[in-house]
Amino acid sequence: MLDRNRQHQIAGPGHGQALSAAMYYDGAQNYSPYGRDYSEQDEGFNPLKLLFYVVQYRWLIVMMAAAGLVAGAIITMMQTPKYQATTQLEVLVPSAKVFQDIEVVSENADVRAFLTAREKLKSRALAQRVVFQLGLSERPDFLFPTPNFSLSNIFYRAFGISKSPSIEEKTPEERERIAIGRILNDLTVNLVTNTSLLSITFADQRPKYASDVANQVAQSFIDQRLDQTSETSDLARQFIKEQVLQVKQKLQKSEEDLVAYAKDVGITITGDDKSLIGSNIEALNTALATAIQERLDAGRMVDQIDKGRGASLGPVLESEGLQKITDKLADLTSQYQQKLGILKPGFPEMQQLQAQIKELQRLYNNGVLTITDSLRQKYQEAQNKEADLRSKLAEMEKQQVIFNDKNIKYTILKREVDSNRSQYDNLIAKLNEVGVSSELKSQNAAIVDFAAQPTAPYSPRLSINLAIALALFLALGASIIYVIELLNNTFTNPEQIEKELGLAMLGILPLVDDRELTASIADQKSGLSEAYRSLRTSLQFSGAEGAPRSLLVTSSEPSEGKSTTSFKLGQDFAALGARVLIVDSDLRKPNLHRLFGLDNTIGLSNLLTNTVRKEDLASIFRATKYPNVTVLTSGTIPPNPADLLSSPKMALIVTNLGKRFDLVIIDAPPIVGLSDAPILSRLAEGTLMVISTNQVTRKSAKTALKRLRAAGANVVGAAMSKFAVNKFDYNYAYKYMNYQYYDYGTSTPKIEGKVDDGADQPAYAKSPAFRRLVRRIRASVGGFVDRAKSVS
């Protein structure tokens, strides 16, 4: 038997250390084989994952990019080349405005003038003028251009084949309407930002028409403005002459009335239209304001003097005499203080210093008193001056009241004179302006830059069309990839199993081509054999005592690789010296006996139904060509597999076999749709769930795991089978081969040693890439159906 202590040395984390019992009995929730907590992974943007999708769908992306480039080239060929030419027009300030001084907002400063000019350039009247000037209504190539976008353009651009248009079928009015419509549709006028320039652009299939029409639009606009200005000036001249005569008579009469009234009432007006009384009042107000300010300044100084702070006033501090006294007083005081430490105050020298200090202090106080008295005198004079000015101002105001009574009518008459004189001056100025013909003919706009005939078409742009088509097709490709990933509800990498099912990932089994499967299993150095040995090692760390004595291997659906896993795990554990028994408990569609090359005449079903003789009991457990590996095949297929597997005898058999062998591996049927696997999972110490890549749906795997846990199974982890990394993978950088070996219940099982060469299949079906595509389509359709069912 397998020495459990020896297993501790192999499987334990250290010398004599055992894993916790909680990890053994709750491995599905707590097990993290690689020391990573997948629940705390960052689910944000992952550029490597995006790169993985790019590489995974590289051929689809390449095809969509190529289709986009081809579509861009075809679209470019279907477009007719167009040329455009641009004329720049400067809008000038109008020089013949009749009521310029009456306008509230000047046209020169209003952006509406430029917007109006732009709309006039796009008007139908101006387009009609351009058509007439260039004779466009008589030019068939202008009236009937080649379609801008048409399939026939490909042949036209390739072979130069075109149909000559005919104008005889159209009346002159219809041709003119067509020409005007073409100009309005292909003409663009824009205001150049922060300038007074208008950009006039015309596009046409012929470069000459593009430049000629753009230049003619600008010239026709100038001519149209000149015609309108000339007509307006003639009318304005006649109108202004009549107004000048009327205003002149009114001005003469108003001046006569004003002079007569002033003479009658004795009003004298100065040269600046002010009365003498008003001028005197203005002067008195100015003088009074100055006197009040002087009185306030002097009052503030007197207030400081009254508060005993006269010595700190500016005139005192600025006095040179007092400053000298202060300096000398400070010097004597300093000498006195220095000598006071040596001599007593009674000494003659000290008394002399005291007398000098007192005399200087007396002189300083007298000087301050003199200055403060002068400030008080100045304050009194300011008060007297202010009183005199107020008295004189009051007298002048009384005279002003009398004058105002007389001046009311004078003001009315004078206002009328001023108004008539202003109107007369403006009308005379306007009459002089409109009288000069050169001013009437001045341009309101000027062409800054004439349109040159273009040498290359501006449309279509092959680079832009290719970029747009490429972007659209790549976006379409991204949408297709998104839909494929949305419909593909299967597992594509181990992270999804750990995240969706919460199971520990014990092993990753590579996808191997059917024709190489037998060789890969037999070759101990192959990638498949190495992956199974890694799975064996993970199982040794799955419990507190190492690998479980009885291990149930099952899967959600058929053809996921559970029989091959049981077969290979038995060999790998036996290689460690353990006695291994592999039990084929799939009593419906057994396959394990074929992998070992044995017959299936008697086996587990016969043992459960007591249909085996005692002398044949020993022959039920068959030795294989692999050392330490014993097989118990399924035996005769019974009509009631679930009843047999759920019987007490089955539990007793598993218990006894666990005592006789170091490891019992039970190859169980799939979980979904059957009750066999949940029944057997209760009898085994551990359950290994095999999940195939890009085959079983996530919903099916979740349902299977839920059934196992509801039955009380100890799911130690999962093994991901058929994992093909023949392209870039950002997390599992392996290079494996393709294998496909098992088709549960839907096809004839493969016989040991027989290689499917695909001789009975079509040529395209022999390709592994084609078979992978078929599996992907089936998985996508199945995932979509599952989603639809879950939603309904």
mmCIF file of C-alpha atoms in Angstrom, residues 139-329:
data_model
loop_
_atom_site.group_PDB
_atom_site.id
_atom_site.type_symbol
_atom_site.label_atom_id
_atom_site.label_comp_id
_atom_site.label_asym_id
_atom_site.label_seq_id
_atom_site.Cartn_x
_atom_site.Cartn_y
_atom_site.Cartn_z
ATOM 1 C CA ARG A 139 -22.239 74.563 -71.937
ATOM 2 C CA PRO A 140 -23.299 70.898 -71.820
ATOM 3 C CA ASP A 141 -20.302 69.719 -69.800
ATOM 4 C CA PHE A 142 -21.284 72.161 -67.048
ATOM 5 C CA LEU A 143 -25.027 71.461 -67.161
ATOM 6 C CA PHE A 144 -24.735 67.668 -67.272
ATOM 7 C CA PRO A 145 -21.650 66.593 -65.310
ATOM 8 C CA THR A 146 -20.642 63.011 -64.596
ATOM 9 C CA PRO A 147 -22.352 61.531 -61.486
ATOM 10 C CA ASN A 148 -20.339 62.204 -58.341
ATOM 11 C CA PHE A 149 -20.693 58.615 -57.146
ATOM 12 C CA SER A 150 -21.559 55.807 -59.515
ATOM 13 C CA LEU A 151 -20.408 52.353 -60.507
ATOM 14 C CA SER A 152 -19.996 53.578 -64.070
ATOM 15 C CA ASN A 153 -17.244 55.921 -62.862
ATOM 16 C CA ILE A 154 -14.939 52.907 -62.562
ATOM 17 C CA PHE A 155 -15.218 52.231 -66.286
ATOM 18 C CA TYR A 156 -15.027 55.952 -67.073
ATOM 19 C CA ARG A 157 -11.820 56.387 -65.056
ATOM 20 C CA ALA A 158 -10.351 53.137 -66.356
ATOM 21 C CA PHE A 159 -11.238 53.434 -70.063
ATOM 22 C CA GLY A 160 -12.324 57.079 -70.490
ATOM 23 C CA ILE A 161 -15.762 56.041 -71.773
ATOM 24 C CA SER A 162 -18.452 58.686 -71.219
ATOM 25 C CA LYS A 163 -21.711 59.737 -72.833
ATOM 26 C CA SER A 164 -21.683 63.230 -74.342
ATOM 27 C CA PRO A 165 -24.558 65.245 -72.841
ATOM 28 C CA SER A 166 -27.070 66.972 -75.105
ATOM 29 C CA ILE A 167 -28.725 70.328 -74.388
ATOM 30 C CA GLU A 168 -31.264 70.342 -77.249
ATOM 31 C CA GLU A 169 -33.767 68.492 -75.082
ATOM 32 C CA LYS A 170 -33.856 71.327 -72.535
ATOM 33 C CA THR A 171 -35.443 74.775 -72.962
ATOM 34 C CA PRO A 172 -33.346 77.892 -72.233
ATOM 35 C CA GLU A 173 -35.255 78.450 -68.997
ATOM 36 C CA GLU A 174 -34.560 74.894 -67.854
ATOM 37 C CA ARG A 175 -30.875 75.160 -68.733
ATOM 38 C CA GLU A 176 -30.607 78.425 -66.839
ATOM 39 C CA ARG A 177 -32.329 76.863 -63.821
ATOM 40 C CA ILE A 178 -29.960 73.873 -63.935
ATOM 41 C CA ALA A 179 -26.888 76.117 -64.172
ATOM 42 C CA ILE A 180 -28.070 78.303 -61.275
ATOM 43 C CA GLY A 181 -28.742 75.202 -59.186
ATOM 44 C CA ARG A 182 -25.270 73.842 -59.877
ATOM 45 C CA ILE A 183 -23.654 77.098 -58.763
ATOM 46 C CA LEU A 184 -25.727 77.301 -55.586
ATOM 47 C CA ASN A 185 -25.017 73.650 -54.692
ATOM 48 C CA ASP A 186 -21.242 73.743 -55.247
ATOM 49 C CA LEU A 187 -20.555 77.275 -53.982
ATOM 50 C CA THR A 188 -19.228 77.779 -50.461
ATOM 51 C CA VAL A 189 -18.735 81.186 -48.811
ATOM 52 C CA ASN A 190 -17.052 81.442 -45.402
ATOM 53 C CA LEU A 191 -15.994 84.375 -43.248
ATOM 54 C CA VAL A 192 -12.298 84.237 -42.358
ATOM 55 C CA THR A 193 -12.094 84.490 -38.572
ATOM 56 C CA ASN A 194 -11.097 87.881 -37.109
ATOM 57 C CA THR A 195 -10.848 89.491 -40.548
ATOM 58 C CA SER A 196 -13.077 91.293 -43.036
ATOM 59 C CA LEU A 197 -12.284 88.689 -45.712
ATOM 60 C CA LEU A 198 -14.760 86.319 -47.312
ATOM 61 C CA SER A 199 -13.495 83.054 -48.810
ATOM 62 C CA ILE A 200 -15.426 82.097 -51.977
ATOM 63 C CA THR A 201 -14.878 78.448 -52.979
ATOM 64 C CA PHE A 202 -16.395 76.659 -55.962
ATOM 65 C CA ALA A 203 -16.008 72.962 -56.732
ATOM 66 C CA ASP A 204 -16.450 71.369 -60.148
ATOM 67 C CA GLN A 205 -15.326 68.352 -62.127
ATOM 68 C CA ARG A 206 -13.379 70.623 -64.476
ATOM 69 C CA PRO A 207 -10.609 72.828 -63.049
ATOM 70 C CA LYS A 208 -11.342 75.723 -65.440
ATOM 71 C CA TYR A 209 -14.956 76.003 -64.309
ATOM 72 C CA ALA A 210 -13.848 75.906 -60.667
ATOM 73 C CA SER A 211 -11.581 78.967 -61.036
ATOM 74 C CA ASP A 212 -13.776 80.888 -63.515
ATOM 75 C CA VAL A 213 -16.942 80.618 -61.432
ATOM 76 C CA ALA A 214 -15.166 81.542 -58.174
ATOM 77 C CA ASN A 215 -13.637 84.667 -59.724
ATOM 78 C CA GLN A 216 -16.861 85.650 -61.494
ATOM 79 C CA VAL A 217 -18.905 85.348 -58.301
ATOM 80 C CA ALA A 218 -16.604 87.826 -56.582
ATOM 81 C CA GLN A 219 -16.636 90.219 -59.566
ATOM 82 C CA SER A 220 -20.409 90.001 -59.984
ATOM 83 C CA PHE A 221 -20.865 90.781 -56.309
ATOM 84 C CA ILE A 222 -18.774 93.954 -56.685
ATOM 85 C CA ASP A 223 -20.666 95.005 -59.819
ATOM 86 C CA GLN A 224 -23.999 94.354 -58.159
ATOM 87 C CA ARG A 225 -23.055 96.526 -55.178
ATOM 88 C CA LEU A 226 -21.874 99.334 -57.461
ATOM 89 C CA ASP A 227 -25.127 99.312 -59.427
ATOM 90 C CA GLN A 228 -27.171 99.424 -56.271
ATOM 91 C CA THR A 229 -25.032 102.253 -54.839
ATOM 92 C CA SER A 230 -25.321 104.349 -57.991
ATOM 93 C CA GLU A 231 -29.098 104.110 -58.050
ATOM 94 C CA THR A 232 -29.329 104.958 -54.373
ATOM 95 C CA SER A 233 -27.053 107.993 -54.745
ATOM 96 C CA ASP A 234 -29.158 109.562 -57.536
ATOM 97 C CA LEU A 235 -32.282 109.353 -55.424
ATOM 98 C CA ALA A 236 -30.437 110.644 -52.380
ATOM 99 C CA ARG A 237 -29.101 113.700 -54.251
ATOM 100 C CA GLN A 238 -32.564 114.903 -55.248
ATOM 101 C CA PHE A 239 -33.950 114.262 -51.781
ATOM 102 C CA ILE A 240 -31.106 116.140 -50.028
ATOM 103 C CA LYS A 241 -31.503 119.232 -52.220
ATOM 104 C CA GLU A 242 -35.121 119.602 -51.197
ATOM 105 C CA GLN A 243 -34.285 119.140 -47.522
ATOM 106 C CA VAL A 244 -31.479 121.746 -47.624
ATOM 107 C CA LEU A 245 -33.836 124.521 -48.815
ATOM 108 C CA GLN A 246 -36.382 123.775 -46.108
ATOM 109 C CA VAL A 247 -33.868 123.607 -43.263
ATOM 110 C CA LYS A 248 -32.126 126.800 -44.422
ATOM 111 C CA GLN A 249 -35.346 128.836 -44.110
ATOM 112 C CA LYS A 250 -36.069 127.391 -40.679
ATOM 113 C CA LEU A 251 -32.532 128.238 -39.463
ATOM 114 C CA GLN A 252 -32.763 131.883 -40.549
ATOM 115 C CA LYS A 253 -36.100 132.445 -38.826
ATOM 116 C CA SER A 254 -34.965 130.794 -35.534
ATOM 117 C CA GLU A 255 -31.790 132.932 -35.368
ATOM 118 C CA GLU A 256 -33.788 136.129 -35.873
ATOM 119 C CA ASP A 257 -36.195 135.230 -33.062
ATOM 120 C CA LEU A 258 -33.300 134.453 -30.668
ATOM 121 C CA VAL A 259 -31.511 137.779 -31.233
ATOM 122 C CA ALA A 260 -34.720 139.813 -30.870
ATOM 123 C CA TYR A 261 -35.622 138.163 -27.530
ATOM 124 C CA ALA A 262 -32.125 138.651 -26.043
ATOM 125 C CA LYS A 263 -32.212 142.321 -26.938
ATOM 126 C CA ASP A 264 -35.633 142.814 -25.334
ATOM 127 C CA VAL A 265 -34.820 141.245 -21.941
ATOM 128 C CA GLY A 266 -31.189 142.473 -21.790
ATOM 129 C CA ILE A 267 -29.498 139.020 -21.599
ATOM 130 C CA THR A 268 -25.723 139.112 -22.042
ATOM 131 C CA ILE A 269 -24.069 135.853 -23.117
ATOM 132 C CA THR A 270 -20.342 135.177 -22.936
ATOM 133 C CA GLY A 271 -18.389 133.630 -25.765
ATOM 134 C CA ASP A 272 -18.968 130.088 -24.467
ATOM 135 C CA ASP A 273 -22.772 130.506 -24.430
ATOM 136 C CA LYS A 274 -22.882 131.126 -20.657
ATOM 137 C CA SER A 275 -24.310 134.185 -18.807
ATOM 138 C CA LEU A 276 -22.106 136.367 -16.623
ATOM 139 C CA ILE A 277 -24.078 135.342 -13.548
ATOM 140 C CA GLY A 278 -23.563 131.685 -14.292
ATOM 141 C CA SER A 279 -19.833 132.212 -14.803
ATOM 142 C CA ASN A 280 -19.556 134.100 -11.500
ATOM 143 C CA ILE A 281 -21.468 131.387 -9.615
ATOM 144 C CA GLU A 282 -19.168 128.745 -11.048
ATOM 145 C CA ALA A 283 -16.101 130.737 -9.933
ATOM 146 C CA LEU A 284 -17.558 131.313 -6.445
ATOM 147 C CA ASN A 285 -18.328 127.594 -6.056
ATOM 148 C CA THR A 286 -14.748 126.742 -6.948
ATOM 149 C CA ALA A 287 -13.354 129.293 -4.477
ATOM 150 C CA LEU A 288 -15.780 128.130 -1.759
ATOM 151 C CA ALA A 289 -14.715 124.536 -2.178
ATOM 152 C CA THR A 290 -11.083 125.569 -1.794
ATOM 153 C CA ALA A 291 -11.865 127.674 1.320
ATOM 154 C CA ILE A 292 -13.797 124.785 2.918
ATOM 155 C CA GLN A 293 -10.868 122.442 2.335
ATOM 156 C CA GLU A 294 -8.437 124.968 3.874
ATOM 157 C CA ARG A 295 -10.728 125.419 6.884
ATOM 158 C CA LEU A 296 -11.009 121.667 7.398
ATOM 159 C CA ASP A 297 -7.217 121.232 7.210
ATOM 160 C CA ALA A 298 -6.602 124.034 9.679
ATOM 161 C CA GLY A 299 -9.383 122.728 11.953
ATOM 162 C CA ARG A 300 -7.736 119.338 12.188
ATOM 163 C CA MET A 301 -4.464 120.930 13.268
ATOM 164 C CA VAL A 302 -6.253 123.088 15.888
ATOM 165 C CA ASP A 303 -7.994 119.981 17.174
ATOM 166 C CA GLN A 304 -4.587 118.303 17.636
ATOM 167 C CA ILE A 305 -3.349 121.384 19.474
ATOM 168 C CA ASP A 306 -6.373 121.369 21.795
ATOM 169 C CA LYS A 307 -5.688 117.717 22.607
ATOM 170 C CA GLY A 308 -2.120 118.594 23.688
ATOM 171 C CA ARG A 309 -0.419 117.015 20.662
ATOM 172 C CA GLY A 310 0.860 120.254 19.133
ATOM 173 C CA ALA A 311 4.471 119.114 19.277
ATOM 174 C CA SER A 312 3.682 116.258 16.827
ATOM 175 C CA LEU A 313 2.242 118.515 14.109
ATOM 176 C CA GLY A 314 3.960 118.769 10.767
ATOM 177 C CA PRO A 315 4.910 122.499 10.959
ATOM 178 C CA VAL A 316 6.524 121.868 14.365
ATOM 179 C CA LEU A 317 8.459 118.858 13.185
ATOM 180 C CA GLU A 318 9.538 120.641 10.013
ATOM 181 C CA SER A 319 10.857 123.751 11.857
ATOM 182 C CA GLU A 320 14.653 123.924 11.510
ATOM 183 C CA GLY A 321 15.113 126.017 14.687
ATOM 184 C CA LEU A 322 13.138 123.605 16.831
ATOM 185 C CA GLN A 323 14.972 120.715 15.253
ATOM 186 C CA LYS A 324 18.332 122.217 16.292
ATOM 187 C CA ILE A 325 17.034 122.808 19.825
ATOM 188 C CA THR A 326 15.824 119.225 19.976
ATOM 189 C CA ASP A 327 19.173 117.868 18.836
ATOM 190 C CA LYS A 328 21.085 119.975 21.326
ATOM 191 C CA LEU A 329 18.654 119.053 24.123
#
